[in-house]
């Protein structure tokens, strides 16, 4: 990998970062996204010259026609919208500053960096006259950070056309050293599924009154007891799924002591691991069960007034084994004990787990090992949401992986301060996507 190649890549990515494509709910002015479309055309001219282009309300769908129309196509995804970037950044968040061996800016990891890498790989192949064996589609939404309307719309249109994909690859896990405590190795964490996202409102009511003469079980007290029970008791079912068991099996050789032997036989020791994993880390525990986090609250408007109505908002991420309906039923059962009403503000989208033994997963594994020799690929379940959940309508193999090698600090910078990607990771990321497109 030449320094010149890395420097050129950094400069190109920097230009994309400088486009302030911040999205928000119910956005009507889409001019920033259409300007970004033009920037992509200018940046990747060879790819756009060989692709069919479709606009979906600011979202992009490209089709690169392959040689064999009977072979199932593949779909590569990364969104081009980003979240706001407030706070004291080391470098301005939309400057695309290149410094200290990194490219800084909002979207470098989430996920203009991934969008750049997949389009750069395809553009270089197209410039060399390469034609893929099967059709290759590229999708990029403009509202993934909010309501994901465009990805939903695109997936429904693909379904209507009867198109199915052998592989869908979206953002997700990355290349990490010690993905959880004690795993002394570098792993490519490949998401084979993601938990569903549900927003819920929990409301407690009363007749109100003056704070000088409070009765028992006022709304805020009931809400407090309800939240404490949800947090303190395991109201959701824990289960060690096959992908998580396989992840632990692959991690086991890098662990020390008796735990290594237990993880190597994770399927046999599932009852033990279901108790131990939440103690390793919150992320490890979240792979086993539905989670419910309370994020917002409202009581009375006066300091000395008992509220007639108080509520809290909860964000729930549902496990695959309990699903949306089962998880909602479990929390409603607890809410009823405290006379609390439950309202679903945003429904979840149940998307299935993909098979880590599939040829699609093996292709991603081979691409990882080619781009990052010595790295161990491992399946896992994402606790966050991606646009690829909608593509389960058109593929049995929706995988989630972003081919950048990152530190813990860089992971924490996503949606935070000083988001950045290493310049040294840019060339391997392009090579990864080239491998996928060539289907090696």
Tab-separated table of C-alpha atoms in Angstrom:
chain	number	residue	atom	x	y	z
A	1	UNK	CA	0.000	0.000	0.000
A	2	UNK	CA	1.659	3.194	-1.167
A	3	UNK	CA	1.566	6.381	0.868
A	4	UNK	CA	0.469	8.201	-2.291
A	5	UNK	CA	-2.604	5.989	-2.626
A	6	UNK	CA	-3.567	6.603	1.001
A	7	UNK	CA	-3.084	10.349	0.630
A	8	UNK	CA	-5.255	10.470	-2.492
A	9	UNK	CA	-7.968	8.488	-0.758
A	10	UNK	CA	-7.872	10.794	2.253
A	11	UNK	CA	-8.289	13.845	0.026
A	12	UNK	CA	-11.268	12.306	-1.774
A	13	UNK	CA	-13.012	11.274	1.439
A	14	UNK	CA	-12.352	14.751	2.851
A	15	UNK	CA	-14.389	16.317	0.018
A	16	UNK	CA	-17.395	14.138	0.845
A	17	UNK	CA	-17.142	15.012	4.535
A	18	UNK	CA	-17.225	18.726	3.703
A	19	UNK	CA	-20.768	18.344	2.342
A	20	UNK	CA	-23.012	19.060	5.352
A	21	UNK	CA	-25.680	16.448	4.711
A	22	UNK	CA	-27.369	16.616	8.120
A	23	UNK	CA	-30.793	14.985	8.138
A	24	UNK	CA	-33.795	15.591	10.364
A	25	UNK	CA	-37.291	14.164	10.699
A	26	UNK	CA	-39.942	15.297	8.207
A	27	UNK	CA	-37.333	17.041	6.067
A	28	UNK	CA	-38.771	18.782	3.017
A	29	UNK	CA	-35.798	20.762	1.691
A	30	UNK	CA	-33.647	18.084	0.050
A	31	UNK	CA	-31.322	20.412	-1.849
A	32	UNK	CA	-28.275	19.433	0.228
A	33	UNK	CA	-28.739	15.803	-0.755
A	34	UNK	CA	-29.180	16.535	-4.450
A	35	UNK	CA	-26.018	18.639	-4.351
A	36	UNK	CA	-24.296	15.651	-2.776
A	37	UNK	CA	-25.547	13.419	-5.601
A	38	UNK	CA	-23.787	15.730	-8.044
A	39	UNK	CA	-20.618	15.569	-5.960
A	40	UNK	CA	-20.737	11.777	-6.160
A	41	UNK	CA	-21.101	11.936	-9.961
A	42	UNK	CA	-18.025	14.161	-10.173
A	43	UNK	CA	-16.023	12.038	-7.745
A	44	UNK	CA	-16.824	8.627	-9.254
A	45	UNK	CA	-17.310	9.334	-12.993
A	46	UNK	CA	-16.372	5.868	-14.267
A	47	UNK	CA	-18.931	4.130	-12.049
A	48	UNK	CA	-21.744	6.530	-12.871
A	49	UNK	CA	-20.956	6.094	-16.572
A	50	UNK	CA	-21.714	2.345	-16.401
A	51	UNK	CA	-24.606	2.431	-13.913
A	52	UNK	CA	-28.317	3.026	-14.121
A	53	UNK	CA	-29.229	5.737	-11.597
A	54	UNK	CA	-32.513	6.140	-9.715
A	55	UNK	CA	-33.497	8.791	-7.208
A	56	UNK	CA	-35.817	7.908	-4.342
A	57	UNK	CA	-36.634	11.228	-2.667
A	58	UNK	CA	-32.948	11.963	-2.101
A	59	UNK	CA	-31.984	8.334	-1.710
A	60	UNK	CA	-29.802	6.694	-4.350
A	61	UNK	CA	-30.031	3.355	-6.141
A	62	UNK	CA	-27.379	2.440	-8.712
A	63	UNK	CA	-27.380	-0.713	-10.835
A	64	UNK	CA	-24.173	-1.957	-12.461
A	65	UNK	CA	-25.288	-4.544	-14.998
A	66	UNK	CA	-23.373	-7.816	-14.876
A	67	UNK	CA	-22.530	-10.462	-17.484
A	68	UNK	CA	-24.834	-13.201	-16.151
A	69	UNK	CA	-28.456	-12.131	-15.739
A	70	UNK	CA	-29.328	-15.514	-14.221
A	71	UNK	CA	-27.034	-15.028	-11.248
A	72	UNK	CA	-28.491	-13.310	-8.192
A	73	UNK	CA	-27.205	-9.729	-7.761
A	74	UNK	CA	-25.571	-8.235	-4.687
A	75	UNK	CA	-26.440	-4.982	-2.910
A	76	UNK	CA	-23.897	-2.732	-1.184
A	77	UNK	CA	-25.267	-0.059	1.156
A	78	UNK	CA	-24.077	2.966	3.168
A	79	UNK	CA	-26.129	6.084	3.924
A	80	UNK	CA	-25.018	9.626	3.105
A	81	UNK	CA	-26.900	11.560	5.781
A	82	UNK	CA	-25.232	12.414	9.093
A	83	UNK	CA	-26.242	13.637	12.543
A	84	UNK	CA	-25.560	17.117	13.897
A	85	UNK	CA	-22.091	17.874	15.200
A	86	UNK	CA	-22.341	20.249	18.145
A	87	UNK	CA	-19.683	20.712	20.815
A	88	UNK	CA	-15.972	21.543	20.960
A	89	UNK	CA	-14.371	19.537	18.158
A	90	UNK	CA	-10.597	19.355	17.746
A	91	UNK	CA	-11.140	20.202	14.075
A	92	UNK	CA	-14.322	21.673	12.565
A	93	UNK	CA	-16.715	18.759	12.011
A	94	UNK	CA	-17.373	19.521	8.354
A	95	UNK	CA	-13.846	20.539	7.414
A	96	UNK	CA	-12.637	17.048	6.484
A	97	UNK	CA	-9.322	17.934	8.117
A	98	UNK	CA	-6.494	15.482	7.498
A	99	UNK	CA	-4.132	15.474	10.484
A	100	UNK	CA	-2.221	13.057	12.689
A	101	UNK	CA	-2.765	10.219	10.223
A	102	UNK	CA	-6.554	10.593	10.353
A	103	UNK	CA	-9.430	12.145	8.450
A	104	UNK	CA	-11.633	14.086	10.864
A	105	UNK	CA	-15.272	14.951	10.418
A	106	UNK	CA	-18.886	13.969	10.881
A	107	UNK	CA	-19.610	10.885	8.814
A	108	UNK	CA	-16.094	9.517	8.475
A	109	UNK	CA	-17.305	6.348	10.195
A	110	UNK	CA	-21.090	6.771	10.092
A	111	UNK	CA	-21.110	6.228	7.144
A	112	UNK	CA	-19.776	8.450	4.400
A	113	UNK	CA	-16.500	6.642	4.913
A	114	UNK	CA	-18.136	3.346	3.972
A	115	UNK	CA	-20.017	4.964	1.093
A	116	UNK	CA	-16.780	6.438	-0.231
A	117	UNK	CA	-14.942	3.098	0.059
A	118	UNK	CA	-17.544	1.030	-1.805
A	119	UNK	CA	-17.947	3.600	-4.601
A	120	UNK	CA	-14.180	4.158	-4.862
A	121	UNK	CA	-13.638	0.412	-5.249
A	122	UNK	CA	-16.295	0.165	-7.945
A	123	UNK	CA	-15.055	3.286	-9.751
A	124	UNK	CA	-11.526	1.903	-9.975
A	125	UNK	CA	-12.794	-1.429	-11.295
A	126	UNK	CA	-15.002	0.324	-13.853
A	127	UNK	CA	-12.058	2.486	-14.956
A	128	UNK	CA	-10.095	-0.712	-15.643
A	129	UNK	CA	-12.894	-2.040	-17.854
A	130	UNK	CA	-14.062	-4.641	-15.357
A	131	UNK	CA	-17.619	-5.932	-15.704
A	132	UNK	CA	-19.058	-7.871	-12.735
A	133	UNK	CA	-20.366	-11.405	-13.221
A	134	UNK	CA	-23.696	-10.554	-11.611
A	135	UNK	CA	-25.538	-7.243	-11.255
A	136	UNK	CA	-24.158	-5.067	-8.480
A	137	UNK	CA	-26.484	-2.550	-6.832
A	138	UNK	CA	-25.431	0.376	-4.655
A	139	UNK	CA	-27.901	2.016	-2.274
A	140	UNK	CA	-27.456	5.115	-0.145
A	141	UNK	CA	-30.264	6.639	1.913
A	142	UNK	CA	-30.563	10.266	2.968
A	143	UNK	CA	-32.540	9.669	6.193
A	144	UNK	CA	-31.036	6.621	7.936
A	145	UNK	CA	-30.274	8.708	11.010
A	146	UNK	CA	-33.968	9.510	11.425
A	147	UNK	CA	-36.976	7.660	10.035
A	148	UNK	CA	-35.358	5.547	7.268
A	149	UNK	CA	-38.202	6.274	4.861
A	150	UNK	CA	-36.059	6.025	1.722
A	151	UNK	CA	-34.550	2.602	2.498
A	152	UNK	CA	-38.019	1.311	3.317
A	153	UNK	CA	-39.313	2.737	0.032
A	154	UNK	CA	-36.434	1.303	-2.011
A	155	UNK	CA	-36.806	-2.143	-0.471
A	156	UNK	CA	-40.519	-2.197	-1.267
A	157	UNK	CA	-39.829	-1.191	-4.861
A	158	UNK	CA	-37.182	-3.917	-5.224
A	159	UNK	CA	-39.680	-6.394	-3.795
A	160	UNK	CA	-42.310	-5.221	-6.292
A	161	UNK	CA	-39.834	-5.782	-9.137
A	162	UNK	CA	-39.151	-9.322	-7.926
A	163	UNK	CA	-35.440	-8.695	-7.365
A	164	UNK	CA	-33.635	-10.873	-4.819
A	165	UNK	CA	-30.040	-10.552	-3.688
A	166	UNK	CA	-27.509	-13.243	-2.786
A	167	UNK	CA	-25.870	-10.724	-0.436
A	168	UNK	CA	-26.830	-7.403	1.114
A	169	UNK	CA	-23.954	-5.640	2.871
A	170	UNK	CA	-24.542	-2.547	4.995
A	171	UNK	CA	-22.773	-0.679	7.796
A	172	UNK	CA	-22.233	-2.569	11.034
A	173	UNK	CA	-19.368	-4.060	12.982
A	174	UNK	CA	-15.767	-3.067	12.309
A	175	UNK	CA	-12.233	-4.371	12.845
A	176	UNK	CA	-11.528	-4.119	16.565
A	177	UNK	CA	-8.845	-5.198	18.992
A	178	UNK	CA	-10.332	-6.848	22.073
A	179	UNK	CA	-14.012	-6.372	21.179
A	180	UNK	CA	-14.828	-7.263	24.769
A	181	UNK	CA	-12.739	-7.674	27.902
A	182	UNK	CA	-10.213	-10.492	27.786
A	183	UNK	CA	-10.438	-11.210	24.041
A	184	UNK	CA	-6.795	-10.485	23.222
A	185	UNK	CA	-7.009	-10.442	19.475
A	186	UNK	CA	-8.140	-8.388	16.482
A	187	UNK	CA	-11.577	-9.322	15.171
A	188	UNK	CA	-13.772	-8.351	12.246
A	189	UNK	CA	-17.215	-8.226	13.816
A	190	UNK	CA	-19.731	-9.136	11.106
A	191	UNK	CA	-23.344	-8.476	12.036
A	192	UNK	CA	-25.715	-11.270	10.995
A	193	UNK	CA	-28.733	-9.517	12.452
A	194	UNK	CA	-29.918	-6.528	14.405
A	195	UNK	CA	-32.370	-5.972	17.199
A	196	UNK	CA	-35.658	-4.244	16.441
A	197	UNK	CA	-36.187	-0.650	17.597
A	198	UNK	CA	-39.360	0.349	19.467
A	199	UNK	CA	-40.169	3.629	21.229
A	200	UNK	CA	-42.743	3.418	24.022
A	201	UNK	CA	-44.515	5.920	26.283
A	202	UNK	CA	-45.482	4.940	29.833
A	203	UNK	CA	-48.086	7.184	31.476
A	204	UNK	CA	-49.279	7.267	35.084
A	205	UNK	CA	-52.364	9.331	36.014
A	206	UNK	CA	-53.993	10.665	39.190
A	207	UNK	CA	-56.307	13.455	40.347
A	208	UNK	CA	-53.294	15.639	41.127
A	209	UNK	CA	-53.321	17.894	44.182
A	210	UNK	CA	-51.058	20.032	46.339
A	211	UNK	CA	-47.600	18.769	47.189
A	212	UNK	CA	-48.163	19.612	50.878
A	213	UNK	CA	-50.627	16.728	51.243
A	214	UNK	CA	-49.375	13.934	49.022
A	215	UNK	CA	-51.162	10.627	48.901
A	216	UNK	CA	-49.635	7.242	48.250
A	217	UNK	CA	-48.611	5.904	44.854
A	218	UNK	CA	-48.573	9.218	43.032
A	219	UNK	CA	-47.730	9.057	39.306
A	220	UNK	CA	-44.009	9.699	39.625
A	221	UNK	CA	-43.676	7.164	42.430
A	222	UNK	CA	-45.434	4.497	40.367
A	223	UNK	CA	-43.286	5.265	37.369
A	224	UNK	CA	-40.184	5.069	39.541
A	225	UNK	CA	-41.157	1.671	40.916
A	226	UNK	CA	-41.992	0.471	37.439
A	227	UNK	CA	-38.619	1.573	36.053
A	228	UNK	CA	-36.772	0.051	39.007
A	229	UNK	CA	-38.435	-3.314	38.453
A	230	UNK	CA	-37.624	-3.284	34.752
A	231	UNK	CA	-33.993	-2.514	35.540
A	232	UNK	CA	-33.537	-4.786	38.558
A	233	UNK	CA	-35.407	-7.875	37.385
A	234	UNK	CA	-34.826	-9.893	34.246
A	235	UNK	CA	-38.257	-9.378	32.716
A	236	UNK	CA	-36.986	-10.348	29.255
A	237	UNK	CA	-35.888	-13.850	28.287
A	238	UNK	CA	-32.145	-14.437	27.927
A	239	UNK	CA	-30.970	-16.863	25.266
A	240	UNK	CA	-27.590	-17.630	23.747
A	241	UNK	CA	-28.338	-17.620	20.035
A	242	UNK	CA	-26.291	-19.664	17.516
A	243	UNK	CA	-24.468	-16.580	16.107
A	244	UNK	CA	-23.424	-15.420	19.579
A	245	UNK	CA	-22.313	-18.951	20.497
A	246	UNK	CA	-20.238	-19.045	17.294
A	247	UNK	CA	-18.754	-15.632	18.101
A	248	UNK	CA	-17.684	-16.890	21.520
A	249	UNK	CA	-16.217	-20.055	19.996
A	250	UNK	CA	-14.047	-17.970	17.658
A	251	UNK	CA	-13.020	-15.634	20.461
A	252	UNK	CA	-12.134	-18.484	22.852
A	253	UNK	CA	-8.540	-19.138	21.642
A	254	UNK	CA	-7.569	-15.545	22.522
A	255	UNK	CA	-8.889	-15.813	26.096
A	256	UNK	CA	-6.989	-16.994	29.166
A	257	UNK	CA	-7.857	-19.568	31.799
A	258	UNK	CA	-11.010	-21.568	32.339
A	259	UNK	CA	-13.182	-19.030	30.526
A	260	UNK	CA	-11.478	-19.955	27.263
A	261	UNK	CA	-12.615	-23.572	27.656
A	262	UNK	CA	-16.141	-22.514	28.522
A	263	UNK	CA	-16.410	-20.204	25.507
A	264	UNK	CA	-15.047	-22.897	23.182
A	265	UNK	CA	-18.097	-24.976	24.141
A	266	UNK	CA	-20.536	-22.079	24.435
A	267	UNK	CA	-23.527	-24.086	23.270
A	268	UNK	CA	-22.993	-26.610	26.101
A	269	UNK	CA	-22.507	-23.926	28.755
A	270	UNK	CA	-25.285	-21.571	27.658
A	271	UNK	CA	-27.009	-21.381	31.098
A	272	UNK	CA	-23.739	-20.250	32.686
A	273	UNK	CA	-22.926	-17.778	29.932
A	274	UNK	CA	-26.404	-16.289	30.030
A	275	UNK	CA	-25.639	-15.294	33.637
A	276	UNK	CA	-21.991	-14.302	33.108
A	277	UNK	CA	-22.063	-12.314	29.856
A	278	UNK	CA	-23.986	-9.298	31.232
A	279	UNK	CA	-21.215	-8.989	33.841
A	280	UNK	CA	-18.541	-8.881	31.132
A	281	UNK	CA	-20.078	-5.788	29.520
A	282	UNK	CA	-23.404	-4.147	28.802
A	283	UNK	CA	-22.861	-4.792	25.083
A	284	UNK	CA	-22.277	-8.505	25.669
A	285	UNK	CA	-25.387	-8.760	27.821
A	286	UNK	CA	-27.486	-6.902	25.257
A	287	UNK	CA	-26.806	-9.650	22.689
A	288	UNK	CA	-28.739	-12.108	24.876
A	289	UNK	CA	-32.032	-10.365	25.538
A	290	UNK	CA	-34.344	-7.465	24.834
A	291	UNK	CA	-33.283	-4.203	26.475
A	292	UNK	CA	-35.380	-1.228	27.581
A	293	UNK	CA	-33.726	2.118	28.315
A	294	UNK	CA	-35.658	5.055	29.778
A	295	UNK	CA	-34.621	8.222	27.983
A	296	UNK	CA	-37.134	11.038	28.674
A	297	UNK	CA	-39.545	12.040	31.438
A	298	UNK	CA	-42.242	14.640	32.229
A	299	UNK	CA	-44.132	15.434	35.443
A	300	UNK	CA	-46.067	18.477	36.585
A	301	UNK	CA	-45.194	22.013	35.553
A	302	UNK	CA	-45.072	23.286	39.130
A	303	UNK	CA	-42.655	22.380	41.894
A	304	UNK	CA	-45.440	22.160	44.470
A	305	UNK	CA	-48.058	20.424	42.335
A	306	UNK	CA	-48.710	16.693	42.172
A	307	UNK	CA	-49.015	15.763	38.503
A	308	UNK	CA	-52.322	14.592	37.123
A	309	UNK	CA	-50.242	12.919	34.451
A	310	UNK	CA	-46.591	11.916	34.325
A	311	UNK	CA	-44.799	9.876	31.726
A	312	UNK	CA	-41.461	8.388	30.739
A	313	UNK	CA	-40.248	7.418	27.286
A	314	UNK	CA	-38.501	4.095	26.813
A	315	UNK	CA	-36.386	2.889	23.924
A	316	UNK	CA	-36.608	-0.885	23.493
A	317	UNK	CA	-34.343	-3.085	21.371
A	318	UNK	CA	-35.903	-6.515	20.994
A	319	UNK	CA	-34.149	-9.864	20.793
A	320	UNK	CA	-34.837	-12.227	17.921
A	321	UNK	CA	-36.073	-15.036	20.126
A	322	UNK	CA	-38.637	-12.887	21.982
A	323	UNK	CA	-39.443	-10.527	19.111
A	324	UNK	CA	-41.441	-7.313	19.145
A	325	UNK	CA	-44.754	-8.784	20.270
A	326	UNK	CA	-43.268	-10.914	23.048
A	327	UNK	CA	-41.106	-8.078	24.352
A	328	UNK	CA	-44.013	-5.618	24.390
A	329	UNK	CA	-46.161	-8.160	26.222
A	330	UNK	CA	-43.451	-8.660	28.860
A	331	UNK	CA	-43.159	-4.953	29.666
A	332	UNK	CA	-46.931	-4.405	29.577
A	333	UNK	CA	-47.299	-7.076	32.240
A	334	UNK	CA	-45.060	-5.085	34.586
A	335	UNK	CA	-46.740	-1.773	33.722
A	336	UNK	CA	-50.146	-3.156	34.663
A	337	UNK	CA	-48.919	-3.817	38.221
A	338	UNK	CA	-48.424	-0.077	38.695
A	339	UNK	CA	-51.513	1.092	36.797
A	340	UNK	CA	-49.423	2.525	33.985
A	341	UNK	CA	-50.694	2.979	30.440
A	342	UNK	CA	-48.492	1.868	27.563
A	343	UNK	CA	-48.432	3.537	24.151
A	344	UNK	CA	-46.307	2.392	21.213
A	345	UNK	CA	-44.801	5.489	19.598
A	346	UNK	CA	-42.756	3.703	16.949
A	347	UNK	CA	-43.215	0.092	15.910
A	348	UNK	CA	-40.285	-2.221	15.476
A	349	UNK	CA	-39.374	-4.004	12.246
A	350	UNK	CA	-38.645	-7.689	12.823
A	351	UNK	CA	-35.744	-8.735	10.589
A	352	UNK	CA	-34.396	-12.290	10.750
A	353	UNK	CA	-30.905	-13.552	11.512
A	354	UNK	CA	-28.716	-14.458	8.543
A	355	UNK	CA	-26.796	-17.726	8.429
A	356	UNK	CA	-23.104	-17.473	9.302
A	357	UNK	CA	-22.585	-20.730	7.371
A	358	UNK	CA	-23.906	-19.229	4.124
A	359	UNK	CA	-21.791	-18.585	1.057
A	360	UNK	CA	-22.542	-14.861	1.466
A	361	UNK	CA	-20.976	-14.849	4.925
A	362	UNK	CA	-17.995	-16.848	3.673
A	363	UNK	CA	-17.443	-14.294	0.894
A	364	UNK	CA	-17.299	-11.496	3.468
A	365	UNK	CA	-14.929	-13.604	5.583
A	366	UNK	CA	-12.587	-14.115	2.622
A	367	UNK	CA	-12.693	-10.399	1.818
A	368	UNK	CA	-11.789	-9.559	5.429
A	369	UNK	CA	-8.857	-11.985	5.468
A	370	UNK	CA	-7.602	-10.619	2.151
A	371	UNK	CA	-7.774	-6.965	3.225
A	372	UNK	CA	-6.694	-7.556	6.837
A	373	UNK	CA	-4.410	-10.622	7.088
A	374	UNK	CA	-4.422	-12.161	10.547
A	375	UNK	CA	-7.746	-10.655	11.580
A	376	UNK	CA	-10.340	-13.143	12.877
A	377	UNK	CA	-13.846	-12.774	11.366
A	378	UNK	CA	-16.658	-13.406	13.844
A	379	UNK	CA	-20.460	-13.184	13.597
A	380	UNK	CA	-22.411	-11.142	16.112
A	381	UNK	CA	-25.785	-9.501	16.623
A	382	UNK	CA	-25.965	-5.733	16.344
A	383	UNK	CA	-27.769	-3.903	19.118
A	384	UNK	CA	-28.249	-0.814	16.945
A	385	UNK	CA	-30.404	-0.418	13.836
A	386	UNK	CA	-29.411	-0.137	10.172
A	387	UNK	CA	-31.271	0.337	6.909
A	388	UNK	CA	-30.468	-3.242	5.935
A	389	UNK	CA	-33.333	-4.480	8.117
A	390	UNK	CA	-35.719	-3.498	5.338
A	391	UNK	CA	-33.696	-5.456	2.798
A	392	UNK	CA	-34.606	-8.699	4.550
A	393	UNK	CA	-37.642	-8.409	2.270
A	394	UNK	CA	-35.398	-9.140	-0.709
A	395	UNK	CA	-32.523	-11.216	0.683
A	396	UNK	CA	-31.876	-14.043	3.128
A	397	UNK	CA	-28.315	-12.812	3.650
A	398	UNK	CA	-28.248	-9.292	5.101
A	399	UNK	CA	-24.830	-8.711	6.677
A	400	UNK	CA	-23.546	-5.647	8.486
A	401	UNK	CA	-19.857	-4.758	8.377
A	402	UNK	CA	-17.808	-1.602	7.812
A	403	UNK	CA	-14.237	-2.480	6.734
A	404	UNK	CA	-12.304	0.012	8.864
A	405	UNK	CA	-9.867	-0.833	11.643
A	406	UNK	CA	-10.795	1.346	14.616
A	407	UNK	CA	-9.912	1.981	18.243
A	408	UNK	CA	-12.339	2.160	21.151
A	409	UNK	CA	-11.986	5.948	21.083
A	410	UNK	CA	-12.975	6.062	17.420
A	411	UNK	CA	-16.037	3.923	18.083
A	412	UNK	CA	-17.047	6.328	20.857
A	413	UNK	CA	-16.641	9.285	18.470
A	414	UNK	CA	-19.563	8.068	16.333
A	415	UNK	CA	-22.413	10.532	17.010
A	416	UNK	CA	-19.947	12.192	19.413
A	417	UNK	CA	-16.987	14.533	19.241
A	418	UNK	CA	-14.013	14.296	16.873
A	419	UNK	CA	-15.312	11.459	14.707
A	420	UNK	CA	-12.415	10.227	12.590
A	421	UNK	CA	-10.995	7.357	10.563
A	422	UNK	CA	-7.360	6.316	10.133
A	423	UNK	CA	-5.842	7.115	6.745
A	424	UNK	CA	-4.128	3.719	6.957
A	425	UNK	CA	-7.554	2.002	6.942
A	426	UNK	CA	-8.715	3.556	3.684
A	427	UNK	CA	-6.836	1.357	1.206
A	428	UNK	CA	-7.782	-1.929	2.943
A	429	UNK	CA	-11.422	-0.794	2.909
A	430	UNK	CA	-11.308	-0.227	-0.859
A	431	UNK	CA	-9.590	-3.595	-1.347
A	432	UNK	CA	-12.298	-5.262	0.739
A	433	UNK	CA	-15.089	-3.934	-1.476
A	434	UNK	CA	-13.179	-4.832	-4.645
A	435	UNK	CA	-12.972	-8.410	-3.385
A	436	UNK	CA	-16.737	-8.455	-2.757
A	437	UNK	CA	-17.572	-7.019	-6.186
A	438	UNK	CA	-15.255	-9.457	-7.951
A	439	UNK	CA	-16.798	-12.299	-5.933
A	440	UNK	CA	-13.466	-13.968	-5.325
